Structure formats: structure tokens, C-alpha cells
Short mmCIF file of N, CA and C in Angstrom, two decimals:
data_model
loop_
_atom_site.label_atom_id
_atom_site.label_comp_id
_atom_site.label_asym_id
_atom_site.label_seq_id
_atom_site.Cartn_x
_atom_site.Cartn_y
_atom_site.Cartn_z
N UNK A 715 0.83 -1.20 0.00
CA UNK A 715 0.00 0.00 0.00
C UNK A 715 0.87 1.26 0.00
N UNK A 716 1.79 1.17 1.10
CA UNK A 716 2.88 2.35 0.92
C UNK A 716 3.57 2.47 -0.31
N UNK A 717 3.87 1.53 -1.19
CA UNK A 717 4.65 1.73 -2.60
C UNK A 717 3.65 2.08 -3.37
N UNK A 718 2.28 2.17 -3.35
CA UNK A 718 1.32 1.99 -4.48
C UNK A 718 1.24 3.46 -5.18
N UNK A 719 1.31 4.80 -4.29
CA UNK A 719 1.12 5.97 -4.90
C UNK A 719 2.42 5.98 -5.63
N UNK A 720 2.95 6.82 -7.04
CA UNK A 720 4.12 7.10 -7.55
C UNK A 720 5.05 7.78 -6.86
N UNK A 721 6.11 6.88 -6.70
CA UNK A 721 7.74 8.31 -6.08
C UNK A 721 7.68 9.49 -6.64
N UNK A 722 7.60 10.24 -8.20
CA UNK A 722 8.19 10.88 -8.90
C UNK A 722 7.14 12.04 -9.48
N UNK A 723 5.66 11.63 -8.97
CA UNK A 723 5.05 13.16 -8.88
C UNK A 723 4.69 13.98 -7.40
N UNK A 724 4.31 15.21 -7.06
CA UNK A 724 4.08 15.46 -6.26
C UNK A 724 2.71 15.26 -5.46
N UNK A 725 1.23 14.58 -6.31
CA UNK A 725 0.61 14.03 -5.57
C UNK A 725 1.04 12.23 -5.34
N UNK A 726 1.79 12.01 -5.76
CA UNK A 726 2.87 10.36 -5.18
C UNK A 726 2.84 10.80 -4.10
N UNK A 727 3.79 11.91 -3.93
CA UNK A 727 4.59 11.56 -2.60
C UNK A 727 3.75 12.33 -1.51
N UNK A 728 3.03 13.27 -1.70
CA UNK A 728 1.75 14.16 -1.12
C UNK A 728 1.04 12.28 -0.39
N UNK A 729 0.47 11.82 -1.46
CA UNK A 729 -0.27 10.29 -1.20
C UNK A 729 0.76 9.40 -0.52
N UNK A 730 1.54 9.10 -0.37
CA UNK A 730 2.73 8.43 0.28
C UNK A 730 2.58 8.85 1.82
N UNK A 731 3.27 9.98 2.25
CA UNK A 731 3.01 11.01 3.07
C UNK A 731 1.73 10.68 3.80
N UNK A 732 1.05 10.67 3.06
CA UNK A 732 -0.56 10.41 4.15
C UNK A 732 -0.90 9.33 4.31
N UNK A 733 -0.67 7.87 3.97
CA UNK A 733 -0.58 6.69 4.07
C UNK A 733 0.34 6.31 4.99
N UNK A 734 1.74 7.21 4.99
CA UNK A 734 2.88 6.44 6.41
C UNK A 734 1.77 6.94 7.36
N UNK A 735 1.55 8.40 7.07
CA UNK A 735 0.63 8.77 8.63
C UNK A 735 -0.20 8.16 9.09
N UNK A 736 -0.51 8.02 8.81
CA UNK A 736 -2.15 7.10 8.67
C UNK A 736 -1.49 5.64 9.16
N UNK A 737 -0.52 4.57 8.57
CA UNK A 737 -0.37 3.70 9.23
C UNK A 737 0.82 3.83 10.11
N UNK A 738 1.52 4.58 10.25
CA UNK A 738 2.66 4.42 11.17
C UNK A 738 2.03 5.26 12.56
N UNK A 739 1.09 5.96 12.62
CA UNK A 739 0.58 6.97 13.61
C UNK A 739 -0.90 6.56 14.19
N UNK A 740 -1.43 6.12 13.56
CA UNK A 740 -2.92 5.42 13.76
C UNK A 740 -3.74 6.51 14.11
N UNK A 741 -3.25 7.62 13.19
CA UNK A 741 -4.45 9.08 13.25
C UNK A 741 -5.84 8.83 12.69
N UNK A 742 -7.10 9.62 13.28
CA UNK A 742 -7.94 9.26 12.80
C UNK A 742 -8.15 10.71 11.80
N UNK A 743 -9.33 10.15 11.19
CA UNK A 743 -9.16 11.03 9.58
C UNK A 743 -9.10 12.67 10.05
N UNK A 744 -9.64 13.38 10.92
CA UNK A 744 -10.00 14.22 11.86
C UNK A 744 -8.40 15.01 11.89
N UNK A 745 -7.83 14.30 12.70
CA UNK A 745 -6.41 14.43 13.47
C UNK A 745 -5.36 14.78 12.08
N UNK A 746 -5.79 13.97 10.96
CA UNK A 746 -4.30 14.27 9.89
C UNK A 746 -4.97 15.55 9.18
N UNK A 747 -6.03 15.81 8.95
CA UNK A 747 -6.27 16.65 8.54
C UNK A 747 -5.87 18.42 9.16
N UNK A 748 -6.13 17.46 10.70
CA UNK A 748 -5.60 19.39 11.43
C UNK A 748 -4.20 19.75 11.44
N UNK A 749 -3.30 18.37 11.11
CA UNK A 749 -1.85 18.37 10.81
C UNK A 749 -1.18 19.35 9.85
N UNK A 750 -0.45 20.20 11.12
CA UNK A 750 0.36 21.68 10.38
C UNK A 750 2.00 21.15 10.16
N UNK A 751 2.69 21.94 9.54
CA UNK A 751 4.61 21.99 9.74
C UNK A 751 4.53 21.68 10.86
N UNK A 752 3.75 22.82 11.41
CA UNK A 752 4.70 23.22 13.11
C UNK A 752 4.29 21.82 13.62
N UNK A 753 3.71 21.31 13.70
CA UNK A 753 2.90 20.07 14.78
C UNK A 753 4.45 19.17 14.44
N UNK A 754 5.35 19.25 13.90
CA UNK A 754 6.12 18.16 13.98
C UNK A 754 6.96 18.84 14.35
N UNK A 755 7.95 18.55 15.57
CA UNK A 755 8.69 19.02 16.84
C UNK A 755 9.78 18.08 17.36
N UNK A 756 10.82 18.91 17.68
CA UNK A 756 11.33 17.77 18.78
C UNK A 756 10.89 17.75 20.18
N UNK A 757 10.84 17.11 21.12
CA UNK A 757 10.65 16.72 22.22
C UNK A 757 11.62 15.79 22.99
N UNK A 758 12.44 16.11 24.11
CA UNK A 758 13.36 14.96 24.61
C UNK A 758 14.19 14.94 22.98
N UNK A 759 14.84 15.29 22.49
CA UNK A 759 15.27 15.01 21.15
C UNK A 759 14.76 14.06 20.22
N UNK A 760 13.43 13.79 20.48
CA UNK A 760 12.92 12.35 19.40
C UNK A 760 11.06 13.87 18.81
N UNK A 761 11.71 13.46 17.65
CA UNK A 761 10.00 14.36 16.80
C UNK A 761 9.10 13.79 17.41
N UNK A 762 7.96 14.43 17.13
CA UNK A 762 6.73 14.35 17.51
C UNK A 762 6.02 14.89 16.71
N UNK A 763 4.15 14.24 16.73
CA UNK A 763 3.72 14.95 16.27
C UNK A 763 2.53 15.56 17.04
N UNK A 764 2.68 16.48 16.84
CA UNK A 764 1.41 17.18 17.77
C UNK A 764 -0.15 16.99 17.37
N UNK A 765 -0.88 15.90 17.97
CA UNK A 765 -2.27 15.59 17.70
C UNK A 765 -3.34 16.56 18.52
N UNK A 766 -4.00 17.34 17.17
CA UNK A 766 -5.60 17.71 18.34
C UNK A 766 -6.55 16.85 17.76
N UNK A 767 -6.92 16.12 18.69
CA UNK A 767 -7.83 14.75 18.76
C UNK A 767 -9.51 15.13 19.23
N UNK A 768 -9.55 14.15 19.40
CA UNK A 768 -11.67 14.24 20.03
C UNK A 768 -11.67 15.29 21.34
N UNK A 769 -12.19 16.05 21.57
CA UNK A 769 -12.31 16.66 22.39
C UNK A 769 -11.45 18.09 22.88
N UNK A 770 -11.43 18.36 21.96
CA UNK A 770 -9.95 19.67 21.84
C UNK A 770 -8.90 18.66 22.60
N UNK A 771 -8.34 17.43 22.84
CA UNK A 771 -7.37 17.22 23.61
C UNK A 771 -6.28 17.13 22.63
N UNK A 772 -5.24 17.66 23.12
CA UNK A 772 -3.71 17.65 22.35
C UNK A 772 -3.57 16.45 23.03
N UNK A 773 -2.46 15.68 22.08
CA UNK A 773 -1.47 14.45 22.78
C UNK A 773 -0.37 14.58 21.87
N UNK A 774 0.95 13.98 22.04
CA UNK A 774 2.15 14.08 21.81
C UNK A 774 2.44 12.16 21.01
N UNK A 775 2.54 12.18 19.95
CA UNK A 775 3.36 11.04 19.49
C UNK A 775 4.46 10.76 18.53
N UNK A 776 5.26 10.27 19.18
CA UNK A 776 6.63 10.05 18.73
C UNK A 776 6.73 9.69 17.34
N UNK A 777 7.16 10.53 16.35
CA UNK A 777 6.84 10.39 14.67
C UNK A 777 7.68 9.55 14.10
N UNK A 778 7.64 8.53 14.04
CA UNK A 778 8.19 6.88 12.81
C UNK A 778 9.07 7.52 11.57
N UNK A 779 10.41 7.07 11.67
CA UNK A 779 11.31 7.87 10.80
C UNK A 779 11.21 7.43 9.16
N UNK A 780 10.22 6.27 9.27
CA UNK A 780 10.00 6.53 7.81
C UNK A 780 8.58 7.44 7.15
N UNK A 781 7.68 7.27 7.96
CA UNK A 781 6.79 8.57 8.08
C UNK A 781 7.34 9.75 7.49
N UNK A 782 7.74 10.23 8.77
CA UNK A 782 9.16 11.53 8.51
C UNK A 782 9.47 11.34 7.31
N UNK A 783 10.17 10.24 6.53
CA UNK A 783 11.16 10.86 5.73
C UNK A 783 9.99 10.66 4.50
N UNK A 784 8.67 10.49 4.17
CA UNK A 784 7.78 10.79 3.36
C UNK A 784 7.32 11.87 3.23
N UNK A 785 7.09 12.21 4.72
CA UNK A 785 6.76 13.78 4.91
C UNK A 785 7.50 15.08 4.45
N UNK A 786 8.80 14.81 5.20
CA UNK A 786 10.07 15.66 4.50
C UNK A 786 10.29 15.54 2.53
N UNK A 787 10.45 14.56 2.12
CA UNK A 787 9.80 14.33 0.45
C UNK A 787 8.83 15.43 0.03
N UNK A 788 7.97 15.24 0.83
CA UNK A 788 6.74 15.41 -0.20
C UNK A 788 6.71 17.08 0.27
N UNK A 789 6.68 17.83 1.51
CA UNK A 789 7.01 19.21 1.59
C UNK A 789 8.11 19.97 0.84
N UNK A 790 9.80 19.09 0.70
CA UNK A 790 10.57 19.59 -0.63
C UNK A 790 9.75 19.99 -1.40
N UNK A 791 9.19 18.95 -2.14
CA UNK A 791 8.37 19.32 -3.21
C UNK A 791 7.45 20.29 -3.81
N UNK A 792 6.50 20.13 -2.12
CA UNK A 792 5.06 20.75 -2.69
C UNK A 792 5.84 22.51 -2.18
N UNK A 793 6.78 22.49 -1.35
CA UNK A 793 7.37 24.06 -1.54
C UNK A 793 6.60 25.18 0.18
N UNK A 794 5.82 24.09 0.99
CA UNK A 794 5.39 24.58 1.73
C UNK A 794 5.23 25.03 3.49
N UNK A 795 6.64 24.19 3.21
CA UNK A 795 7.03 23.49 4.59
C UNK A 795 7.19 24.80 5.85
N UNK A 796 7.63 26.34 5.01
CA UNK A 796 7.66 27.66 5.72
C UNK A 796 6.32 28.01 6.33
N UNK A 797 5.09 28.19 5.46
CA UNK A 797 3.59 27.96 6.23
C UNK A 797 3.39 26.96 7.04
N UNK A 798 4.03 27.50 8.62
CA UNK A 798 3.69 26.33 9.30
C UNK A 798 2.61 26.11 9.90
N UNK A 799 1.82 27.41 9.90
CA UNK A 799 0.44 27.38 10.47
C UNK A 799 -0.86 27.05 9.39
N UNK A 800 -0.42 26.89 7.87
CA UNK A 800 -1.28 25.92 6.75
C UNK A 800 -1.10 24.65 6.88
N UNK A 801 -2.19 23.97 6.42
CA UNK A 801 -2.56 22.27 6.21
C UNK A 801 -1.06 21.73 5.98
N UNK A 802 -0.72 20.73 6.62
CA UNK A 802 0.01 20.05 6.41
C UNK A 802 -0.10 19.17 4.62
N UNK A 803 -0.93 18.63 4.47
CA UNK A 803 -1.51 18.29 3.41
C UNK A 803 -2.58 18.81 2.76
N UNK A 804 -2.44 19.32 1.70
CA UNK A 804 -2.90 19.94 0.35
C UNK A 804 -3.24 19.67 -0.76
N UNK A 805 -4.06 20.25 -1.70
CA UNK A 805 -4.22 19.83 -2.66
C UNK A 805 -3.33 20.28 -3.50
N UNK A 806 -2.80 19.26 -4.70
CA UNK A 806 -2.05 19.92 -5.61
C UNK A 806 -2.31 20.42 -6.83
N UNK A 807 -3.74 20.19 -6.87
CA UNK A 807 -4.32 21.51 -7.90
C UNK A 807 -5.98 21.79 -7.33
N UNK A 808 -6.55 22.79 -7.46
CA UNK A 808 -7.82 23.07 -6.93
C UNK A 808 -9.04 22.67 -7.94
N UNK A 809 -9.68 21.34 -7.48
CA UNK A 809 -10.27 21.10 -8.53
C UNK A 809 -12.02 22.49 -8.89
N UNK A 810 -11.53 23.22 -8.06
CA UNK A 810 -12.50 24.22 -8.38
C UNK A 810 -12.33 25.38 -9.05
N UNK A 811 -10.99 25.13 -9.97
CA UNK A 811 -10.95 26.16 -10.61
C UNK A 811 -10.30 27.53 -9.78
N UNK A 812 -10.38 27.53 -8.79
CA UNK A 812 -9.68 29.10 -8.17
C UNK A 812 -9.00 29.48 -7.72
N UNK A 813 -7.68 28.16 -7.94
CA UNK A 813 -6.43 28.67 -8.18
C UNK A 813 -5.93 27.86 -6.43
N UNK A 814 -6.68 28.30 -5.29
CA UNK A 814 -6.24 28.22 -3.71
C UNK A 814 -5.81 26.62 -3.52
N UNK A 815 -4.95 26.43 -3.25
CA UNK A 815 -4.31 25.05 -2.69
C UNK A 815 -3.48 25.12 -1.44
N UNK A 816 -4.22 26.12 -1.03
CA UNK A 816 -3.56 26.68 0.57
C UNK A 816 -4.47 26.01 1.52
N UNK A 817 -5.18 25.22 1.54
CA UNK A 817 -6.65 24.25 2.55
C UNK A 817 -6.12 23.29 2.60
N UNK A 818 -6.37 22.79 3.38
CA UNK A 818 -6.66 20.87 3.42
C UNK A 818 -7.78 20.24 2.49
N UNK A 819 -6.96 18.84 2.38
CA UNK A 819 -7.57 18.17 1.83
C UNK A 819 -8.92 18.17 2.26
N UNK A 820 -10.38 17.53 1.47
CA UNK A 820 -11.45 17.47 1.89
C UNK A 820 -11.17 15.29 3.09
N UNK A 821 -12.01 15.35 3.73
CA UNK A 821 -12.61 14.03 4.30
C UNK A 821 -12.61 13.29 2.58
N UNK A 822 -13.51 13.02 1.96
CA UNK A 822 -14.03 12.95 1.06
C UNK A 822 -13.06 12.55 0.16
N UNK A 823 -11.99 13.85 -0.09
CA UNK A 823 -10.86 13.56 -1.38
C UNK A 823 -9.75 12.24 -0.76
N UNK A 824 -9.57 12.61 0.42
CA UNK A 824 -8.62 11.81 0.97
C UNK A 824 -9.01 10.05 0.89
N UNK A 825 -10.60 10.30 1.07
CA UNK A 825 -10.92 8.43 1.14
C UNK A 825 -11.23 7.81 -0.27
N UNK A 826 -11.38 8.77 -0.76
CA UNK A 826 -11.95 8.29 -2.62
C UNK A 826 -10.44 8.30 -3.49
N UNK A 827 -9.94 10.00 -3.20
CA UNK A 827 -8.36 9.30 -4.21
C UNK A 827 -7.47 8.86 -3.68
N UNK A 828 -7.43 8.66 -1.97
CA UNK A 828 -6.42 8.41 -1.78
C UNK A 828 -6.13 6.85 -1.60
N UNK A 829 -7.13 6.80 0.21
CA UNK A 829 -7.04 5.27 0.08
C UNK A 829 -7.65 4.05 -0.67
N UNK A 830 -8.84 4.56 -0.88
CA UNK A 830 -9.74 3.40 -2.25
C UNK A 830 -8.97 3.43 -3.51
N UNK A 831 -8.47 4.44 -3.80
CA UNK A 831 -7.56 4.30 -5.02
C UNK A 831 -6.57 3.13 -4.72
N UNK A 832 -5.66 3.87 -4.01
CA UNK A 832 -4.41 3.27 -3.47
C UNK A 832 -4.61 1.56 -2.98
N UNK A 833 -5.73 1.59 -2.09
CA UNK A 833 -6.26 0.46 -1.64
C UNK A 833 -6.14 -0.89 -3.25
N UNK A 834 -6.74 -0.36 -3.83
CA UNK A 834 -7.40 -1.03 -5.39
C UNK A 834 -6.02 -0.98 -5.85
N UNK A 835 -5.48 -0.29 -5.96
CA UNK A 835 -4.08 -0.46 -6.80
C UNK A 835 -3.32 -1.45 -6.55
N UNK A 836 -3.03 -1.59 -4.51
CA UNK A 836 -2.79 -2.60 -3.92
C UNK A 836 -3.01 -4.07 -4.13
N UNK A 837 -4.09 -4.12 -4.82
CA UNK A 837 -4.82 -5.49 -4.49
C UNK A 837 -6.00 -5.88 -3.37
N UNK A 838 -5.91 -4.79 -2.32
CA UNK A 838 -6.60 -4.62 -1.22
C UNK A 838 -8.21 -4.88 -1.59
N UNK A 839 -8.88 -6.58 -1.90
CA UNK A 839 -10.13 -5.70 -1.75
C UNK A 839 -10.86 -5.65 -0.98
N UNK A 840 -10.53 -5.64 0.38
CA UNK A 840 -11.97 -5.57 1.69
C UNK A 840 -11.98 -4.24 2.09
N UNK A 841 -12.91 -4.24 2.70
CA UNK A 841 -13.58 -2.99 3.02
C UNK A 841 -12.81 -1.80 3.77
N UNK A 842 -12.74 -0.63 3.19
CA UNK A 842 -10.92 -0.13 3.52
C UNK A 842 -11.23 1.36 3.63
N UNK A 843 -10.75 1.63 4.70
CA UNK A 843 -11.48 3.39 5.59
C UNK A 843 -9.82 3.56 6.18
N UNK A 844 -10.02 5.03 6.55
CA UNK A 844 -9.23 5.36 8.10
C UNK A 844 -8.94 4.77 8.91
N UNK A 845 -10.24 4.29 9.36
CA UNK A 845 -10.56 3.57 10.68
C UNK A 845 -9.66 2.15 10.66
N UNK A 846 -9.84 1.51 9.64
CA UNK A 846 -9.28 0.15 9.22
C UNK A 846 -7.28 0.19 9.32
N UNK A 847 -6.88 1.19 9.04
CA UNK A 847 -5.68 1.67 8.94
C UNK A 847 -5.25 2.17 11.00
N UNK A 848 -6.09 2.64 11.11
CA UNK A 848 -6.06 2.96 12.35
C UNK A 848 -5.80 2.13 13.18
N UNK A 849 -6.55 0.84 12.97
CA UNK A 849 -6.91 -0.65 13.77
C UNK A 849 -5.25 -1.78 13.39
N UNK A 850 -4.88 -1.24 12.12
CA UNK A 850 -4.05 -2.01 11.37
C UNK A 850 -2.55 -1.05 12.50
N UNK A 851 -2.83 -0.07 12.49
CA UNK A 851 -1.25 0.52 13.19
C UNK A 851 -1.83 0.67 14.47
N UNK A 852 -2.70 -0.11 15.45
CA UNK A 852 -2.51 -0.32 17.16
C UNK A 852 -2.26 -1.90 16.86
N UNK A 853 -2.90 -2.56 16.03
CA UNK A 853 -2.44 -4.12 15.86
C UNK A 853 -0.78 -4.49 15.52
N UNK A 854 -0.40 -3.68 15.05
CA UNK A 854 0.73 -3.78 14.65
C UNK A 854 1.84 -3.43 15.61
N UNK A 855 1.77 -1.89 16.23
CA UNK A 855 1.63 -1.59 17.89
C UNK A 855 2.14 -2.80 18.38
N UNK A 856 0.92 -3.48 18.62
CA UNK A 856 1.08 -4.34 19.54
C UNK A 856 2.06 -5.81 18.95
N UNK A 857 1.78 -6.18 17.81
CA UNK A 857 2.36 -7.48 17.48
C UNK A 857 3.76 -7.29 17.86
N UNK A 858 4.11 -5.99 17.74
CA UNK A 858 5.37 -5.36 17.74
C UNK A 858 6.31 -5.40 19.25
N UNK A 859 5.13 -5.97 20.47
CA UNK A 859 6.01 -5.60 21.56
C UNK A 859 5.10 -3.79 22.21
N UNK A 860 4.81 -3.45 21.67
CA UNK A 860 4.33 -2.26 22.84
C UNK A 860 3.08 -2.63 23.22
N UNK A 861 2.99 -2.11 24.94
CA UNK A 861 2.24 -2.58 26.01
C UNK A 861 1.18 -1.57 25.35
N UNK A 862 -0.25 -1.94 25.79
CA UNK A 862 -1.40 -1.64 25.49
C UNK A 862 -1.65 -0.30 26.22
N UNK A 863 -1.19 -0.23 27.47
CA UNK A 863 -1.33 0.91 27.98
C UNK A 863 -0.59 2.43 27.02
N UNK A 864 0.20 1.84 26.45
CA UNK A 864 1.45 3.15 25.17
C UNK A 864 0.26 3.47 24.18
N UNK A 865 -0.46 2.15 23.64
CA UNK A 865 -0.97 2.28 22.35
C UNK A 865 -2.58 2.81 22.71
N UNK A 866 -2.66 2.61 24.13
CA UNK A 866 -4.15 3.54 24.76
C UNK A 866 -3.67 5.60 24.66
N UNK A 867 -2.45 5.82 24.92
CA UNK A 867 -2.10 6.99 25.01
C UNK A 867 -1.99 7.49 23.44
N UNK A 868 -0.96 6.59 23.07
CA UNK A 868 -1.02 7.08 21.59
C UNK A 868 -2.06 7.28 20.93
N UNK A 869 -3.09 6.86 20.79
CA UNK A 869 -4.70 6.65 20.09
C UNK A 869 -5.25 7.35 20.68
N UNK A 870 -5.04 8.16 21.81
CA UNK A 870 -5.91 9.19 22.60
C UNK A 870 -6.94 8.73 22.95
N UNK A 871 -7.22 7.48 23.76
CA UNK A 871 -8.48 6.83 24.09
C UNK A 871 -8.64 6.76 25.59
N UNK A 872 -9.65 7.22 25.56
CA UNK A 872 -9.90 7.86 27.35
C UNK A 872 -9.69 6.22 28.26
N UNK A 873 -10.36 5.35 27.63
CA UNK A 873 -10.43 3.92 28.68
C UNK A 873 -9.57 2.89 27.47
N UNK A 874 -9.02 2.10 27.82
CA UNK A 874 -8.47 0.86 27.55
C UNK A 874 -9.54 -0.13 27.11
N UNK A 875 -10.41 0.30 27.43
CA UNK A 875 -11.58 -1.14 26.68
C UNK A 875 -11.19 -0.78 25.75
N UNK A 876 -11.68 0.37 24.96
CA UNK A 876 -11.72 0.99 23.27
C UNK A 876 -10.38 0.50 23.05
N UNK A 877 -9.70 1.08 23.48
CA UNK A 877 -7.87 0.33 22.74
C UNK A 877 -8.19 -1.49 22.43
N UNK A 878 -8.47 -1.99 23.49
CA UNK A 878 -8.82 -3.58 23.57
C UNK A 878 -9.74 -3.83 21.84
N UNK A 879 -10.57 -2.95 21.77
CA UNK A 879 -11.42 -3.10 20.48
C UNK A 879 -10.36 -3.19 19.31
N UNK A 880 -9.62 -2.51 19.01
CA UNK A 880 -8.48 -2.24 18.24
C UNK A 880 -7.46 -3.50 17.69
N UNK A 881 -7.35 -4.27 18.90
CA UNK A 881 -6.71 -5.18 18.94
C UNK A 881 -6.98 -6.55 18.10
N UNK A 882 -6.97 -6.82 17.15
CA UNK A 882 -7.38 -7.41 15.96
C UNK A 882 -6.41 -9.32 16.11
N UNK A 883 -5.28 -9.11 16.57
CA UNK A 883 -4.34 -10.09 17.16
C UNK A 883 -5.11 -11.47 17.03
N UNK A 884 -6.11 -11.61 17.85
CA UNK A 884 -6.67 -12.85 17.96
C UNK A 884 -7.37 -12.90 17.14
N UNK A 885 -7.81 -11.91 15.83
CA UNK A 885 -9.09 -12.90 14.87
C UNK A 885 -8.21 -13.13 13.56
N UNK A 886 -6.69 -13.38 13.54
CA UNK A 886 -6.13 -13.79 12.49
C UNK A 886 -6.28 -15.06 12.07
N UNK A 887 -6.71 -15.00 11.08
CA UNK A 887 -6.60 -16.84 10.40
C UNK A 887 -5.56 -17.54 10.90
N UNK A 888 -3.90 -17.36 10.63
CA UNK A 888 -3.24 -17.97 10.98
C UNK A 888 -2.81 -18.60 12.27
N UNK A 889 -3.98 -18.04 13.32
CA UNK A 889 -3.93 -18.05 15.01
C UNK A 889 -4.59 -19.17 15.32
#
């Protein structure tokens, strides 16, 4: 899925870019969208990215260096990385004719060209959202060795049941 958008245009790597996020961060569609420059920081010397999540709550998560280095790509490119208080992700042409590619992406553009595209290009064909990507990077989280309580903070989830929902581990075929 991560190789599926093109290296070598700037909605590739724009689409690249929002796919590490999306699975290396387990943002929900909400959260990448409010994603500015500035939100990516150091902290303790390790980046971060600065999430405003459900409830005006900020949380802090430690940004995946290949993430990063999609992100860093695709801002070279798109030329915007100085507006740190504009959309992190953009459109790279306005399909309305009026020129502005200073907004965020729509909800909408992101699930139709990005991941159903991308998804289909993949081979991917089950039923394939945010949410699914979301579930796919706390499962992974976890297969990985981090304790449930990390991947309750990271996901910004007030109780640990909801994280527990997430946890996909036990309905693998191969289990």
C-alpha cells in the first residue's frame, strides 16, 4: 500500500506522506487533517507529532522515521514546509478552478483518491477506511512488543476497553 502511490510526482509523494501517517501513527481522519509543519517538533530530542484529537485534547506522538522521511519528500516538493500554520496536506491543484491550494484536503478527497484508489491499486479488496488503517497501526503496535497501555495513550483513548477493540491479534486466520 505504501509503494502503491508514484515516487516521482508530487501528488505520489503528497499520497505516500498520508498513508505512512495514517499507518505508522494510527491518526484518525480528523487528526491528519488538522496536521500543520509546526505540529512536527522535537521533544526529549525524538520528533513528535502534535495531535488535536476528540475533544480539543492535544497528545504528543513520537513520529516513525519513515513517516518523517515521506513527509520531508513530499514538503521539498510541494514548496510549503515555511507555512507552518497551513494544512500540512494539500491539494495539488484546486479542482475548483480558483487557483487556492492553501486548505486541506477534503474528508471525502482523501478516502476516494487516496485510500480506495491506493487500496485497489494494492490489491486490497476488503472494506478499507481510516478507521481500518487505524486498527491495522494499534495491531501492529502491539504485534510489535508495545504494552497496550502506550498504544491507549497514543490513540488518545480515554479507557483501555476501546484500545482492547483495536486489537485485531486474535481474529487472524493464521492463530
Amino acid at each position: 500500500l505504501l509503494a502503491a502511490p508514484p515516487a516521482d510526482t508530487l501528488k505520489g509523494q503528497r499520497d505516500r506522506a498520508i498513508l505512512a501517517t495514517f499507518l505508522f501513527h494510527g491518526l484518525r481522519l480528523e487528526e491528519l487533517l488538522k496536521l500543520r509543519p509546526k505540529d512536527m517538533h522535537q521533544r526529549q530530542g525524538v520528533i513528535h507529532l502534535r495531535i488535536r484529537g476528540k475533544g480539543s485534547k492535544t497528545r504528543y506522538v513520537p513520529a516513525h522515521p519513515a513517516a518523517l522521511e515521506t513527509i520531508d519528500f513530499y514538503l521539498d516538493a510541494a514548496g510549503h514546509r515555511q507555512d507552518v500554520d497551513g494544512p500540512l496536506f494539500r491539494p495539488v491543484k484546486n479542482p475548483s478552478g480558483d487557483g487556492d491550494t492553501n486548505k486541506a484536503l477534503s474528508p471525502s478527497g482523501i478516502y476516494h483518491r487516496v485510500l480506495r484508489k491506493y487500496a485497489k491499486a494494492a490489491g486490497i479488496a476488503a472494506e478499507f477506511s481510516p478507521h481500518s488503517l487505524r486498527a491495522t497501526a494499534a495491531t501492529n503496535a502491539l504485534d510489535n512488543g508495545a504494552d497496550i497501555a502506550q498504544v491507549q495513550a497514543w490513540l488518545g483513548h480515554a479507557n483501555i476497553s476501546t484500545t482492547r477493540l483495536y486489537d485485531r491479534r486474535r481474529s487472524r486466520a493464521e492463530d
